[in-house]
CSV table of C-alpha atoms in Angstrom, one decimal:
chain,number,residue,atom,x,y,z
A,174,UNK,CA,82.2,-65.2,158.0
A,175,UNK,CA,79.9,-66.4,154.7
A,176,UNK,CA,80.7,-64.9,151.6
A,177,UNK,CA,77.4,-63.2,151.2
A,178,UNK,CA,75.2,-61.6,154.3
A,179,UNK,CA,71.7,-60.7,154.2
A,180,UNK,CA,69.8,-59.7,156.8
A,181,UNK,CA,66.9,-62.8,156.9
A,182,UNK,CA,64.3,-60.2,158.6
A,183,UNK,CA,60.7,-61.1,158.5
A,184,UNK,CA,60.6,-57.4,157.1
A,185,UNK,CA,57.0,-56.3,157.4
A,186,UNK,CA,55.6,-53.8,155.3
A,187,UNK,CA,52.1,-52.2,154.3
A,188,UNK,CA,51.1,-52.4,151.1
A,189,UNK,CA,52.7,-49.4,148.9
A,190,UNK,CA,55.5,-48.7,150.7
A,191,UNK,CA,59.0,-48.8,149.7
A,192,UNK,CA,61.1,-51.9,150.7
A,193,UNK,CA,65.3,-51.9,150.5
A,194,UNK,CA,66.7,-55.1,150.6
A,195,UNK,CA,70.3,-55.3,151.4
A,196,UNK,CA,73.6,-57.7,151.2
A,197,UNK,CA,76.8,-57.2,151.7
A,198,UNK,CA,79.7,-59.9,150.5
A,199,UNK,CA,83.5,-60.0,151.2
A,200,UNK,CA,85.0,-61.1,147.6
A,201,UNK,CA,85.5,-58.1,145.9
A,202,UNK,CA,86.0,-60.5,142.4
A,203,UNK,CA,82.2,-60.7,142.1
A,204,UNK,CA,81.2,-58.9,138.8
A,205,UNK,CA,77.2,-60.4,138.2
A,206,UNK,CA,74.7,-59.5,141.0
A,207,UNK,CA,71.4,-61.5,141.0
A,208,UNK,CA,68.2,-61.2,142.6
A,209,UNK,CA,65.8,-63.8,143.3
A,210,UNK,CA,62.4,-64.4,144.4
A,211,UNK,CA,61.2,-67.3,146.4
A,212,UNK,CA,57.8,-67.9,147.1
A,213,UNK,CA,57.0,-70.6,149.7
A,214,UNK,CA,57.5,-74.3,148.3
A,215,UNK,CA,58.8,-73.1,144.6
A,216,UNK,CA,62.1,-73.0,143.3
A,217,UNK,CA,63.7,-69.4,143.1
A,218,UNK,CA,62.7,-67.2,140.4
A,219,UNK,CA,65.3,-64.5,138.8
A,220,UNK,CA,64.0,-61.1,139.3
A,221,UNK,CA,67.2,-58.6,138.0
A,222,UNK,CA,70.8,-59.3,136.5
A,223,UNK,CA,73.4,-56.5,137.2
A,224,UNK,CA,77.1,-56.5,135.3
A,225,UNK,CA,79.6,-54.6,137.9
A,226,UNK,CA,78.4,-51.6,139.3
A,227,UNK,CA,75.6,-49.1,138.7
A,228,UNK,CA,71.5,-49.5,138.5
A,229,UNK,CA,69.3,-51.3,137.0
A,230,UNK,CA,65.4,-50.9,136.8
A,231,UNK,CA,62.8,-53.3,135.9
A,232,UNK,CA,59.1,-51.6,136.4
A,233,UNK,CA,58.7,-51.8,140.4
A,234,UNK,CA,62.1,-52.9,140.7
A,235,UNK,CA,65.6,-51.4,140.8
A,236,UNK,CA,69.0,-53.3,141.8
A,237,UNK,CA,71.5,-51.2,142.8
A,238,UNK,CA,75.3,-52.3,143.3
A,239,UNK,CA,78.3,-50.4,144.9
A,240,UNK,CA,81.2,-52.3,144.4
A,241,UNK,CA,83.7,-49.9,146.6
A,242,UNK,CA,81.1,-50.8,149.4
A,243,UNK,CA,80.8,-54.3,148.5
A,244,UNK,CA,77.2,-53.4,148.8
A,245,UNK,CA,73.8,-54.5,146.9
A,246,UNK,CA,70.0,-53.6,147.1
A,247,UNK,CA,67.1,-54.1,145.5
A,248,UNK,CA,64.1,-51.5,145.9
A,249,UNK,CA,60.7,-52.3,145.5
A,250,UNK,CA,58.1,-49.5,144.8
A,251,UNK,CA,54.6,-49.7,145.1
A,252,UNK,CA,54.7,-52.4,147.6
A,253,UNK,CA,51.7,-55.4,147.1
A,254,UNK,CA,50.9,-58.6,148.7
A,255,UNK,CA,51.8,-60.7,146.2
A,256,UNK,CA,55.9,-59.0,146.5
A,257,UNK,CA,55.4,-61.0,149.5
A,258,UNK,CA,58.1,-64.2,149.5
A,259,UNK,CA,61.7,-64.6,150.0
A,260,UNK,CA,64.6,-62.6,148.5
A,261,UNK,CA,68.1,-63.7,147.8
A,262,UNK,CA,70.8,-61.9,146.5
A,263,UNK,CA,73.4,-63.8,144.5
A,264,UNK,CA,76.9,-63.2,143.2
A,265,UNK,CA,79.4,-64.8,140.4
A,266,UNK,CA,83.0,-64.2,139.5
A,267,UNK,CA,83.7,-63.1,136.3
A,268,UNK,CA,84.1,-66.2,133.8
A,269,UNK,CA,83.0,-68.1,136.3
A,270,UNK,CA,79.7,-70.5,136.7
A,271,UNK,CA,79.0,-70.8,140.1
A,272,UNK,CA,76.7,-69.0,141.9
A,273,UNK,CA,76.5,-67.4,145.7
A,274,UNK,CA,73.5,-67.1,147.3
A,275,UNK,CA,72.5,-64.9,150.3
A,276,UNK,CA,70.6,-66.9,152.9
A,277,UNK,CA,67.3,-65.0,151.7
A,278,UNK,CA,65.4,-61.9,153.7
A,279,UNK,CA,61.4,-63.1,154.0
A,280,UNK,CA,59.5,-60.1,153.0
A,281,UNK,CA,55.9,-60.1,154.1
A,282,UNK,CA,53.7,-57.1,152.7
A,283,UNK,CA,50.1,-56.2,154.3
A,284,UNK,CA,47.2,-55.0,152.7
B,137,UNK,CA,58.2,-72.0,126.9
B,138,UNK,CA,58.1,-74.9,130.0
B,139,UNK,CA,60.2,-74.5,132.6
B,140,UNK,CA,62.4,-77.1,134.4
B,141,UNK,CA,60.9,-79.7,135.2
B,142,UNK,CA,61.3,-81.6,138.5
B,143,UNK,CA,60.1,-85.0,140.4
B,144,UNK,CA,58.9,-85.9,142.5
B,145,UNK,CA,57.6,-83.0,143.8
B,146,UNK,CA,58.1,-84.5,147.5
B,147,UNK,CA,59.6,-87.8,149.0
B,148,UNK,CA,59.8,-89.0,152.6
B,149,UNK,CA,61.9,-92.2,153.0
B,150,UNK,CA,63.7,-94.0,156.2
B,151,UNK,CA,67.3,-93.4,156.8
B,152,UNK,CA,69.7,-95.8,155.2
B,153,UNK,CA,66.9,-95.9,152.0
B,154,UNK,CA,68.4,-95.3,148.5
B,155,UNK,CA,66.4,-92.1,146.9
B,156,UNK,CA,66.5,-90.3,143.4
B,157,UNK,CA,65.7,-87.3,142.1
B,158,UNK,CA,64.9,-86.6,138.3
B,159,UNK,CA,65.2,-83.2,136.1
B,160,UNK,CA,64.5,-82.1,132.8
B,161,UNK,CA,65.9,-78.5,132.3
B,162,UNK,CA,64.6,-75.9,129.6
B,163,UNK,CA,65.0,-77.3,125.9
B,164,UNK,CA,68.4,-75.8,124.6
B,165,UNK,CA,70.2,-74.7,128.0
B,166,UNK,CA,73.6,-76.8,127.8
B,167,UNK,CA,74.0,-75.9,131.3
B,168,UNK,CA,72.8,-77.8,134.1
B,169,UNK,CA,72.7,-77.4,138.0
B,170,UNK,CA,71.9,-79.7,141.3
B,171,UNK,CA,71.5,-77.4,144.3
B,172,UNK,CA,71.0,-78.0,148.0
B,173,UNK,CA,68.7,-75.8,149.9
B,174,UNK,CA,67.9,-76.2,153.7
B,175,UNK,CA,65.5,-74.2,155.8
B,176,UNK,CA,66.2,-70.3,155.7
B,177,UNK,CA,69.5,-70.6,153.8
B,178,UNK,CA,70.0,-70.2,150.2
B,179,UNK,CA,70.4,-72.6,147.5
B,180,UNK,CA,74.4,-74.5,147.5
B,181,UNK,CA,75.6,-75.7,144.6
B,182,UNK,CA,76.0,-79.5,144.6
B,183,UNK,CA,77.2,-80.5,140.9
B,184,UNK,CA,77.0,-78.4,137.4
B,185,UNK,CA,77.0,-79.6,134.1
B,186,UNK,CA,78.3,-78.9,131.0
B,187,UNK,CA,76.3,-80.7,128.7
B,188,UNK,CA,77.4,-84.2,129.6
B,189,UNK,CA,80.1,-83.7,131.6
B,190,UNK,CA,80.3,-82.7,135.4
B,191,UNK,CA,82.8,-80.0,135.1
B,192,UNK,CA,82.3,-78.9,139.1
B,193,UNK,CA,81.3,-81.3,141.9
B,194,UNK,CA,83.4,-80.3,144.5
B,195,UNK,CA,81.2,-80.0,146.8
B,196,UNK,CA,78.8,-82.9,146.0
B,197,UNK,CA,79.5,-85.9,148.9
B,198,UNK,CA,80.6,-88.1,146.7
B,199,UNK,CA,80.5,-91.5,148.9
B,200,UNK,CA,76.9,-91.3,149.1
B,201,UNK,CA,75.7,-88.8,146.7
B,202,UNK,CA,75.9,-89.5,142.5
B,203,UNK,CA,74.5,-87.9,139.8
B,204,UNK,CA,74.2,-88.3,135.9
B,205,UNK,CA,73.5,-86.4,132.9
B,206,UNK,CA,72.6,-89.0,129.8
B,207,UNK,CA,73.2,-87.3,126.2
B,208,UNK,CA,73.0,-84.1,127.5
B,209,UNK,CA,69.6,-83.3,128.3
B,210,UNK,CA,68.2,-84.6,131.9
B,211,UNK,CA,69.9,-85.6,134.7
B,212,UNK,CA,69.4,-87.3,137.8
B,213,UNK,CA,70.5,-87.3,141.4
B,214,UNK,CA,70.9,-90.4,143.6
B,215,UNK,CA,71.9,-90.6,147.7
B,216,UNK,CA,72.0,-94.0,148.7
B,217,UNK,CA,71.5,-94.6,151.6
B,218,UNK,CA,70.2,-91.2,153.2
B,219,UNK,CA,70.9,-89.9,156.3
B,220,UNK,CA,69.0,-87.5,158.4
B,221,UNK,CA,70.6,-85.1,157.7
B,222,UNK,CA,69.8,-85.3,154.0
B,223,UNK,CA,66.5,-83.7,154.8
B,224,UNK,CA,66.7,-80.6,152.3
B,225,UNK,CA,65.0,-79.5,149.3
B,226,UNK,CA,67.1,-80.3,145.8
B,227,UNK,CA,66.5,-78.1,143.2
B,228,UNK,CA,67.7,-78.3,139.9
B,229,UNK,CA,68.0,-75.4,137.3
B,230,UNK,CA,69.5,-75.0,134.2
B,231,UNK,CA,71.1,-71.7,131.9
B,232,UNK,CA,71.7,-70.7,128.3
B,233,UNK,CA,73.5,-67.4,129.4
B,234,UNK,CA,76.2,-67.0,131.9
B,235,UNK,CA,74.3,-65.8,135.1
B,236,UNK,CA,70.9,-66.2,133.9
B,237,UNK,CA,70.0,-69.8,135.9
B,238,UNK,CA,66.5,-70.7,135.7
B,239,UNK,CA,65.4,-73.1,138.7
B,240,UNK,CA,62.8,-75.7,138.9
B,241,UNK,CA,60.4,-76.2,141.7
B,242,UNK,CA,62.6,-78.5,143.4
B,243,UNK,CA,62.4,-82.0,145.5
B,244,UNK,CA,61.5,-81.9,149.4
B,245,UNK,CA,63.5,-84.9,151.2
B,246,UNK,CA,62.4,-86.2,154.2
B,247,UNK,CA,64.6,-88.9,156.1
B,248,UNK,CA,62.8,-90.7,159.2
């Protein structure tokens, strides 16, 4: 069993809906919780940082993390075509330097 | 501010060919990164740096892979010779912060 799971869809969408996109990971020493977007044939880009549990908003974008769950998601609001890429979650340990990346969920919105 | 900067961009080579890959991270990030990402996975960490020194390649193949990090700055990754296998995209990023690791657009291998 990998460290992190994500569910690597395609999840198709119309443009403005609401997409939830989901990990779950086994380590329960994970404190940082990362988002990133990947758009075909570029390197990932960060989109949200979390610190242990809680939300965390960012315009269109909120990151959610249940530790007790060892459960993450990112929401998008307002879907549009251009959200469309690859999303993986990542995870650190605390004073630690390595990160743990999700094998990505490929989200394709429709206008 | 520029980004990291990566070549080249692409490469295709035959297998038992000696390739490298270059990388200049984001002025001031001490903290440098070679990953490994294949086709619908995400990105493994091959090697990170600490300004000069290579303070975590565990998981970098060491009989064929090597990689170097002059005066701090950018670094460079060699396989020699490549295998089929090698076939990936390399990306490099860097990071000032803990967490916050900013990736370049990466290298895509090919070995024939």
């Amino acid at each position: 069993q990998k460290e992190v799971e994500q569910d690597p869809g395609p999840l198709s969408v119309p443009e403005g809906a609401i997409v939830s996109l989901n990990c779950t990971y086994s380590n329960s020493a994970f404190q940082y919780f990362m988002w990133y977007r990947q758009y075909s044939r570029k390197g990932p880009e960060l989109l949200m940082y979390t610190y242990s549990s809680g939300n965390k908003e960012d315009g269109r974008f909120t990151a959610q993390v249940d530790k007790s769950s060892k459960y993450i998601s990112l929401f998008i609001r307002d879907s549009q075509p251009s959200d469309s890429a690859t999303y993986l979650c990542a995870m650190m340990v605390e004073y630690g330097n390595k990160l743990v990346f999700g094998a990505g969920t490929i989200l394709r919105v429709k206008s | 501010e520029a980004g990291v900067v990566q070549s080249p961009r692409y490469k295709i080579i035959e297998k038992k060919q000696p390739v490298a890959f270059w990388c200049n991270p984001i002025s001031g990030h001490n903290t440098l990164y070679w990953y490994l990402q294949n086709l619908g996975q995400g990105p493994e960490l091959l090697i990170r740096y600490e300004n000069e020194e290579a303070v975590d390649d565990s998981q970098l193949p060491k009989d064929r892979f090597s990689a170097e990090r002059l005066k701090g700055v950018d670094s460079t990754l060699k396989i020699q010779p490549a295998e089929l296998g090698d076939s990936a995209v390399y990306l490099c990023a860097s990071s000032f912060r803990v967490g916050e690791q900013y990736f370049g657009p990466g290298t895509r291998l090919t070995v024939t």
